[in-house]
XYZ file of C-alpha atoms in Angstrom:
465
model
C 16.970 12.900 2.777
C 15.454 9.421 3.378
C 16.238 6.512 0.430
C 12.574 5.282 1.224
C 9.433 6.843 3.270
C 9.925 5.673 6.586
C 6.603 4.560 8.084
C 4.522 7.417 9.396
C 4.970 8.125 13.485
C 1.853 7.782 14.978
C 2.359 8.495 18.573
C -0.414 6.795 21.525
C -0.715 10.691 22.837
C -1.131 11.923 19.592
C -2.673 10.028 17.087
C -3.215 12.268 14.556
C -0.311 14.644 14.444
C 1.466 13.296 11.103
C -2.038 12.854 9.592
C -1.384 14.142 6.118
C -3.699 12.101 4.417
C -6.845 13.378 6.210
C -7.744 9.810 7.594
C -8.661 11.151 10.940
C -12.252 11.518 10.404
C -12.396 8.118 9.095
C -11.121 6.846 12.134
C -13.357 9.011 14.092
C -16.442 7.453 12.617
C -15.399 4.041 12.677
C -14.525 4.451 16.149
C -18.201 5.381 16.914
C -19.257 2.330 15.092
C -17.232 -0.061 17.634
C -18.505 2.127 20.955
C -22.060 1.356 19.671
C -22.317 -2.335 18.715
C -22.497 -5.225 20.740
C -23.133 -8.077 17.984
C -20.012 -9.640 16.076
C -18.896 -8.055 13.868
C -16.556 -7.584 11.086
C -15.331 -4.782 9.081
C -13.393 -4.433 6.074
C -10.688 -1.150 5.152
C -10.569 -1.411 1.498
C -7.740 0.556 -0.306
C -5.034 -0.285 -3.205
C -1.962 -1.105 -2.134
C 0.393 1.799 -0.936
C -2.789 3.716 -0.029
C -2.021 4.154 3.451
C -3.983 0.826 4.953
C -1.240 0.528 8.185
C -0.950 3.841 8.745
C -4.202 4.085 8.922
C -4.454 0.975 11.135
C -2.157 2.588 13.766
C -3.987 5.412 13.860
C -6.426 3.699 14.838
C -5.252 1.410 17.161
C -3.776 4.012 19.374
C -7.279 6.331 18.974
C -8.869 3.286 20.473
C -6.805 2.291 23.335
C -7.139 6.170 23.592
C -10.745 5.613 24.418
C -10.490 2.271 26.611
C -10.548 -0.323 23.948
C -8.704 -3.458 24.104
C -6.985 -4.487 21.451
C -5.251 -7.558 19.506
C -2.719 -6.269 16.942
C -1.988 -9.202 14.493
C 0.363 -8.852 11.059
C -1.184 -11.963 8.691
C 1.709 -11.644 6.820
C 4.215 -12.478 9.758
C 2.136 -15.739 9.625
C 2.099 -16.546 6.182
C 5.012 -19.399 7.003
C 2.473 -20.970 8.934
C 0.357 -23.596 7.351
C -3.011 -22.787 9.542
C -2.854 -19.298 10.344
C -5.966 -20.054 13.034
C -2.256 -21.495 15.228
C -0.418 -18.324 14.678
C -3.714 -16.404 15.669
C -4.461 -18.068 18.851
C -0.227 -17.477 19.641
C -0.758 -13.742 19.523
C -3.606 -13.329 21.027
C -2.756 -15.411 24.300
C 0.508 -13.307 24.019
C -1.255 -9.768 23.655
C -4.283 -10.386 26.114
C -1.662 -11.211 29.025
C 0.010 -8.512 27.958
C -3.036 -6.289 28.531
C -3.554 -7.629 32.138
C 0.267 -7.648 33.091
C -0.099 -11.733 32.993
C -0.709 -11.332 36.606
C -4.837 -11.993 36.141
C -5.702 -15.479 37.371
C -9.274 -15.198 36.443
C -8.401 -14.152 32.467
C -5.517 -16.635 32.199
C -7.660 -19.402 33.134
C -10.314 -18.225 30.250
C -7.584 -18.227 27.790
C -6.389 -21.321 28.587
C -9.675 -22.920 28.056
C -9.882 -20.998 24.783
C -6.530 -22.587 23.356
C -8.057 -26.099 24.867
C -10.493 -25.749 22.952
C -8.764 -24.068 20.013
C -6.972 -26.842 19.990
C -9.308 -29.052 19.351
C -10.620 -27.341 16.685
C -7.392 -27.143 15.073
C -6.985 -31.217 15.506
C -10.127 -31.749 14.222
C -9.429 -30.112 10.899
C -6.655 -32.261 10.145
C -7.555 -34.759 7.247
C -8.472 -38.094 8.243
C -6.642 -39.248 5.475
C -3.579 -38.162 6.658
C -4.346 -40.184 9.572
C -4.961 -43.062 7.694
C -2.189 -42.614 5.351
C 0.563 -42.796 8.028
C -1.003 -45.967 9.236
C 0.562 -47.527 5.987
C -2.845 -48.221 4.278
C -1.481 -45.947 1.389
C 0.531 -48.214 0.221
C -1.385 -50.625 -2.063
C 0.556 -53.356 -2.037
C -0.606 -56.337 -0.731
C -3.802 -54.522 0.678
C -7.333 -56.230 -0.017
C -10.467 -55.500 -1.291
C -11.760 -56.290 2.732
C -9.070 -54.285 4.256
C -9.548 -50.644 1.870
C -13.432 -51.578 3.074
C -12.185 -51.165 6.450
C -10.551 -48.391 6.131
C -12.848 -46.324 4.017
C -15.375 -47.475 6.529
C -13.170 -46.100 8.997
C -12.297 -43.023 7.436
C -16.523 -42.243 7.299
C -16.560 -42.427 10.776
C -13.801 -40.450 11.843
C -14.668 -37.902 9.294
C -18.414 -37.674 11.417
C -16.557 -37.801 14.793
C -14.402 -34.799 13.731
C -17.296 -33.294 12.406
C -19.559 -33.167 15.487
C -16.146 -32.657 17.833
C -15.528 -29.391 16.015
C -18.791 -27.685 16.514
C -18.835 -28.583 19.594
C -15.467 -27.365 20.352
C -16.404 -24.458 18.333
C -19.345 -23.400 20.480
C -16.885 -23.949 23.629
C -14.489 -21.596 21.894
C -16.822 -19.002 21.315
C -18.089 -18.963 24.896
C -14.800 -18.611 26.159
C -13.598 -15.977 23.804
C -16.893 -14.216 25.099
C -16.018 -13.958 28.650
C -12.472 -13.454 27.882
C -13.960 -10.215 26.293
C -16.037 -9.467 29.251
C -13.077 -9.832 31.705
C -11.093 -7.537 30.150
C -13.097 -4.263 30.615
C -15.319 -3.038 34.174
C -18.941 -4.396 35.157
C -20.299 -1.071 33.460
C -18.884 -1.248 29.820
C -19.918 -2.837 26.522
C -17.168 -1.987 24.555
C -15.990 -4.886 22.395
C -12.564 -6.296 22.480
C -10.893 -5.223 18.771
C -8.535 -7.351 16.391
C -6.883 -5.372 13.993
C -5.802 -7.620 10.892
C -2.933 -6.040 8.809
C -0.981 -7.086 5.487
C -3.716 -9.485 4.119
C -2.640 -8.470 0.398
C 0.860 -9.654 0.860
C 0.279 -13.503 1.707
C -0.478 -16.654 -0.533
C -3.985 -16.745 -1.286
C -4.871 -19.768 0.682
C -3.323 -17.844 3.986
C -5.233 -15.122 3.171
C -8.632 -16.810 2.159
C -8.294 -19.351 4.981
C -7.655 -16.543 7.861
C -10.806 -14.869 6.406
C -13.121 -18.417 6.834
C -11.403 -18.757 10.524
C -12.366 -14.955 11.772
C -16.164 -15.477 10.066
C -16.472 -19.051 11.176
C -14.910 -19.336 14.506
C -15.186 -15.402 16.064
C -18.360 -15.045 15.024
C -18.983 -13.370 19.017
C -21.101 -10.732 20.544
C -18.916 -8.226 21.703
C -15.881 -9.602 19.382
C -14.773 -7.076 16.426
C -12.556 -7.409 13.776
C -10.980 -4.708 11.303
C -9.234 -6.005 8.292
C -7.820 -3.975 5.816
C -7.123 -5.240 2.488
C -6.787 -4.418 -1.123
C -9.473 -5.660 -2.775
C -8.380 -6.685 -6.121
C -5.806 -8.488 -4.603
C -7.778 -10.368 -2.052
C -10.175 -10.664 -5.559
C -6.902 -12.814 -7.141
C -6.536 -14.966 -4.008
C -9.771 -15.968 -4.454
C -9.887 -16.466 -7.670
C -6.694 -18.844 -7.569
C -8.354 -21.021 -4.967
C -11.869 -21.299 -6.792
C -11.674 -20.796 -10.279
C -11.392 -17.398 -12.414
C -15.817 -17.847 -12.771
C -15.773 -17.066 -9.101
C -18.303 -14.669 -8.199
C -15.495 -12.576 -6.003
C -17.612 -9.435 -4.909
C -20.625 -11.690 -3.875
C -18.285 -14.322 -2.381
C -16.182 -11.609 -0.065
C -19.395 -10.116 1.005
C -19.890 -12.987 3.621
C -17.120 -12.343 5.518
C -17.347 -8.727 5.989
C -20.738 -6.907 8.087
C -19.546 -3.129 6.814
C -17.017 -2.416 4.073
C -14.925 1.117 5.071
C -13.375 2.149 1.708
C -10.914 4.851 2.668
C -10.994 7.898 0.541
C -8.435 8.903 -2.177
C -5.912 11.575 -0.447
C -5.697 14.704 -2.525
C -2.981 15.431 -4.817
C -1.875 18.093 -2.925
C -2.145 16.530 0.676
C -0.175 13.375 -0.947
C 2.947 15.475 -2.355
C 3.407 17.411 0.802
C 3.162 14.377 2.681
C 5.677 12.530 0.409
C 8.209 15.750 0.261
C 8.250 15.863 4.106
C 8.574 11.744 4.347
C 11.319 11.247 2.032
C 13.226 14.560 3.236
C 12.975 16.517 0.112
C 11.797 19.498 2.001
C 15.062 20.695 3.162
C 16.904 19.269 0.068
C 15.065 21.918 -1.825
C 15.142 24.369 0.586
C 18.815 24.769 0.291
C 18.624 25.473 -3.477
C 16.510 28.183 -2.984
C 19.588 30.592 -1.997
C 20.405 30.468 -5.289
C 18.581 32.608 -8.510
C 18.755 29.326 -10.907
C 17.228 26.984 -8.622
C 15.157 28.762 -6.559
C 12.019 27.514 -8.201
C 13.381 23.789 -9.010
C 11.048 22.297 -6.274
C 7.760 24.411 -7.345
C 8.771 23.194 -10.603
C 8.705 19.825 -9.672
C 5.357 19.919 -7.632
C 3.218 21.529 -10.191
C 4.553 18.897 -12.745
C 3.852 15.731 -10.010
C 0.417 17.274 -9.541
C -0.853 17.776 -12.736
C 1.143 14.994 -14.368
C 0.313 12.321 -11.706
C -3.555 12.819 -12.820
C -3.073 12.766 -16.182
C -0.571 9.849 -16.479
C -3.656 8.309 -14.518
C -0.460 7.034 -11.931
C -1.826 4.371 -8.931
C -0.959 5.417 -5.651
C 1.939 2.920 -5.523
C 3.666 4.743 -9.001
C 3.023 7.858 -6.945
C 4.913 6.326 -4.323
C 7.458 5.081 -6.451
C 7.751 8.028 -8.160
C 9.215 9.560 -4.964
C 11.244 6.625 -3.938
C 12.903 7.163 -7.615
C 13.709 10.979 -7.098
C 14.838 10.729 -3.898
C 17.676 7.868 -4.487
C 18.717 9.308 -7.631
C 19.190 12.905 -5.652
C 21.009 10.773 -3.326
C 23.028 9.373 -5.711
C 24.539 12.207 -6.937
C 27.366 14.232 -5.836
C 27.014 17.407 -3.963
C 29.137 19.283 -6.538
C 27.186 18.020 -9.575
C 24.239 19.872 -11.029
C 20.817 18.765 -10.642
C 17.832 19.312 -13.062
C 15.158 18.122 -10.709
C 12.507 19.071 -13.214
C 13.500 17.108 -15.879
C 14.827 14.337 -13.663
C 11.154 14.179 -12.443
C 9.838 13.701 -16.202
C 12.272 11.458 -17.429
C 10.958 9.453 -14.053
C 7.450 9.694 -15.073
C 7.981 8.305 -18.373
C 10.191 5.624 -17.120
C 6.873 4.581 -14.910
C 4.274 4.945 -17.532
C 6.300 4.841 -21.243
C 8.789 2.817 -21.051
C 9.727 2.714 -24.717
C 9.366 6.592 -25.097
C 11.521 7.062 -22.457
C 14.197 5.175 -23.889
C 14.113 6.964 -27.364
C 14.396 10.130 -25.973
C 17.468 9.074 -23.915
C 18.919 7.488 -26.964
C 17.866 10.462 -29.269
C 15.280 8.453 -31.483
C 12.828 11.085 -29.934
C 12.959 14.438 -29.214
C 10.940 16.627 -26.756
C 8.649 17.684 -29.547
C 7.424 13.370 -29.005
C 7.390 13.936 -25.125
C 5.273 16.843 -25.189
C 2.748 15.469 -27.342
C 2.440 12.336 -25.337
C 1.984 14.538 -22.473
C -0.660 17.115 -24.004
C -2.734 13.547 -25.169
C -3.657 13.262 -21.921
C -7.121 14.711 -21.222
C -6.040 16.412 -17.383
C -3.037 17.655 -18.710
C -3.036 21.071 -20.606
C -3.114 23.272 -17.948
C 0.995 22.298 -17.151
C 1.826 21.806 -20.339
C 1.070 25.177 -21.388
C 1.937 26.517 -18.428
C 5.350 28.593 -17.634
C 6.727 25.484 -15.956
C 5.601 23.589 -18.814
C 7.336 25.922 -21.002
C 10.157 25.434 -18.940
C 10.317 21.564 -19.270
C 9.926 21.427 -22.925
C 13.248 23.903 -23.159
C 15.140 21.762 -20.889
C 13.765 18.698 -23.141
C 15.197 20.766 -26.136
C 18.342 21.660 -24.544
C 18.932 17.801 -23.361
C 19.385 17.108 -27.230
C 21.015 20.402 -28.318
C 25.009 20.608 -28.846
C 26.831 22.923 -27.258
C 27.609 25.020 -30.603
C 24.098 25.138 -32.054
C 22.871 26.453 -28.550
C 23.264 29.888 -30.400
C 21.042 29.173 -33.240
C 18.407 27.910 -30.952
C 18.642 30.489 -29.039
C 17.737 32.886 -31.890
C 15.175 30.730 -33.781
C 13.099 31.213 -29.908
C 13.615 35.093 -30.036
C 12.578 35.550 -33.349
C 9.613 32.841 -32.659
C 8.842 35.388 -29.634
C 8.449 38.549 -31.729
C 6.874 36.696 -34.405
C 3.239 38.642 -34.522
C 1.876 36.034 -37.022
C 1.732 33.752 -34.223
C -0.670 33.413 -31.345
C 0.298 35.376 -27.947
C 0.714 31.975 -26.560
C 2.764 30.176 -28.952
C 5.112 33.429 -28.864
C 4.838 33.556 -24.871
C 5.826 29.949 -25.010
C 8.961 30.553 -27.338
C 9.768 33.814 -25.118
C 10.237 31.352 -21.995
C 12.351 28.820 -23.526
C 14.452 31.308 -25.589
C 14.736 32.817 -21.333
C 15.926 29.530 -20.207
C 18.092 29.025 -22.960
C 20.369 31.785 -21.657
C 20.330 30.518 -18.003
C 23.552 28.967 -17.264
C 21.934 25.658 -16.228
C 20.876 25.083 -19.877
C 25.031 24.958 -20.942
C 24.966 22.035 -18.420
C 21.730 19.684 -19.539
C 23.254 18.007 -22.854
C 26.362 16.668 -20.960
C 24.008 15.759 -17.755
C 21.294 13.837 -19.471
C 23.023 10.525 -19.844
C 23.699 10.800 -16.314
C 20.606 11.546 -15.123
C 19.340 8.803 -17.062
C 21.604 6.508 -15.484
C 20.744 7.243 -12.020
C 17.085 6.480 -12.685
C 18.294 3.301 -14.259
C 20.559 2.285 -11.283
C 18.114 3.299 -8.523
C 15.338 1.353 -10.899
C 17.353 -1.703 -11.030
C 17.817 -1.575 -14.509
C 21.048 -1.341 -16.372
């Protein structure tokens, strides 16, 4: 069992053989998009965070070099130190293009050197001519006249034209060079464009982020140049709205960067929890209980309540996520020898996510399960667990979480008698037959004096005390 998903192995023989979340055909299709243009262009994988962005990257990476692409792998979050990320940019792709050609191609290393010439220059004309002027000691006020703050605004006006015209043309250079460079890499009879793949946009201050945006539109604007950028778009949406102004018109201003927006499809419920129960090694965890008659079912248990529950609590992919990372270091951190209640560890979980307060009264007894069951059946996607047999089954382990050892009795009997009851519908009294069932299972004895514990573990693991 794994305290966190590991990242997903994508392999460069098999792309696609831990492809759980069905991405493949995405990649397929946007793979056919880069074999057919020539033009620049630019192309945006939009997903929330945790959806599966850089896994999805890799795949595609390694599908492309699979079909003769060449390819420029750079992590904008690695960068994020940097104060122009066009420097860090430039660094990584010199370092990745004479990796392609073993660093032994004459021809290509004298492109790229004329490319970070004139990248260079590019770079030195952006920086403020008032810095410039600044370190001259002009700054400083005192003593300086009226003539001499002539002469240097005077100055500043002309140096702010020179950098001006210097920059496009060293812009135009750099594009020409980038060109060839792009050209050089494949044979006489192929078109194919030469790929950078931009990763972790969503995790770096928003002037990094914005800024490495402008520098890809402005400056690798290329025929037979292509960049893929994946990035959450509500967080990208912040960024900009933190360098611009909250009235920023964020959908129309993002547009101009990107030539085709890729928005990668929501994973099904079911392909996400057996991809998440394989990452986090909860497959064989469960598959040891099932030798035993109590726990045999703890893991179906748990998966029909994740699946149902994740819809209807309306969880983001990342509470999904974190939903996992939660159940598997609490399982972790408890001892071999000590009882488990994975269904009800997986509800007090979900509440802890989505209801904080509520889960905290029913820990400290100011609710009951009757409270948790009616927050669940509020929610519109949620009936068909709650009054299912599993459902049944959490609302008597709710129940026996706040039940005493010596009124387990009377509980037990108030269910029978609810079961045989004929003035009461055949599901109410099926419902009362299941938890009267699992109030005679020997696990039930165990969930009073566990549920503290439990609790704890989720609070420990959470960060919480």
């Amino acid at each position: 069992m794994r305290l966190r998903a590991p990242a997903v192995d994508v392999s460069a023989e098999s792309p696609f053989e831990n492809d759980k979340l069905g991405r493949r055909p995405a990649v397929e299709a946007l793979t056919n998009i880069l074999k057919s243009t020539t033009e620049p262009l630019v192309v945006s994988v939009s997903a929330p965070w945790g959806y599966g962005k850089s896994t999805f990257l890799r795949m595609l990476q390694a599908h492309l070099t699979e079909q003769g692409f060449k390819i420029v792998n750079f992590n904008a979050w690695e960068s994020d130190y940097i104060d122009n990320p066009f420097v860090a940019l430039l660094g990584d792709t010199e370092e990745q293009l004479n990796a392609l050609r073993g660093g032994r191609n004459r021809s290509l290393q004298t492109k790229i050197e004329k490319a970070k010439k004139y990248g260079g220059k590019i770079i030195k004309a952006a920086i403020p001519a008032a810095v410039r002027i600044g370190t001259a000691g002009v700054i400083n006020l005192d003593g300086v006249t009226e003539a001499a703050i002539s002469d240097a605004t005077e100055k500043f006006t002309q140096e702010q034209i020179d950098a001006y015209s210097e920059a496009k043309k060293s812009i135009t250079s750099f594009r020409k060079e980038v060109h060839k460079i792009a050209q050089s890499l494949y044979g006489q009879d192929s078109q194919l464009p030469l790929v950078f793949i931009i990763d972790e946009l969503d995790r770096c201050r928003p002037t990094h982020a914005v800024r490495l945006l402008e520098i890809v539109k402005h400056f690798f604007s290329i025929d037979r140049v292509a960049f893929v950028v994946a990035l959450d778009p509500d967080q990208l949406g912040h960024s900009v709205r933190t360098l611009y102004g909250q009235g920023m018109d964020v959908d129309g201003y993002l547009k101009r960067f990107f030539d085709l927006e890729l928005n990668l499809p929501n994973p099904s419920t079911d392909d996400f929890l057996r991809a998440q129960f394989t990452r986090f090694g909860l497959d064989d965890f469960f598959a040891s209980r099932m030798r035993h008659e109590e726990t045999r079912y703890d893991k179906d248990r748990l998966e029909s309540m994740f699946k149902h529950l994740f819809s209807a609590l309306d969880l983001s992919f990342r509470e999904r996520e974190r939903a996992f990372t939660l159940l598997s270091l609490a399982i972790r951190a408890t001892a071999q020898n000590q009882y488990l209640h994975p269904l009800m560890l997986g509800c007090l979980i979900l509440l802890k996510i989505k209801n904080t307060s509520l889960y905290k009264n029913f820990i400290s007894g100011r609710a009951g399960a009757k409270e948790v069951m009616e927050y669940f059946s509020a929610q519109p996607e949620s009936t068909e667990f709650v009054q299912s047999n599993y459902g049944y089954v959490l609302e008597a382990e709710l129940i026996g979480a706040q039940t005493p050892h010596h009124e387990r009795d009377d509980l037990y009997n108030k269910f029978v008698q609810e079961s045989q009851d004929e003035s009461l519908s055949p599901d109410a009294r099926h419902r009362a037959e299941i938890i009267a069932h699992v109030a005679r299972e020997k696990r039930f004895n165990r969930i009073y004096s566990n549920i503290k514990s439990v609790a704890s573990k989720i609070d420990l693991v959470a960060g919480e005390g």
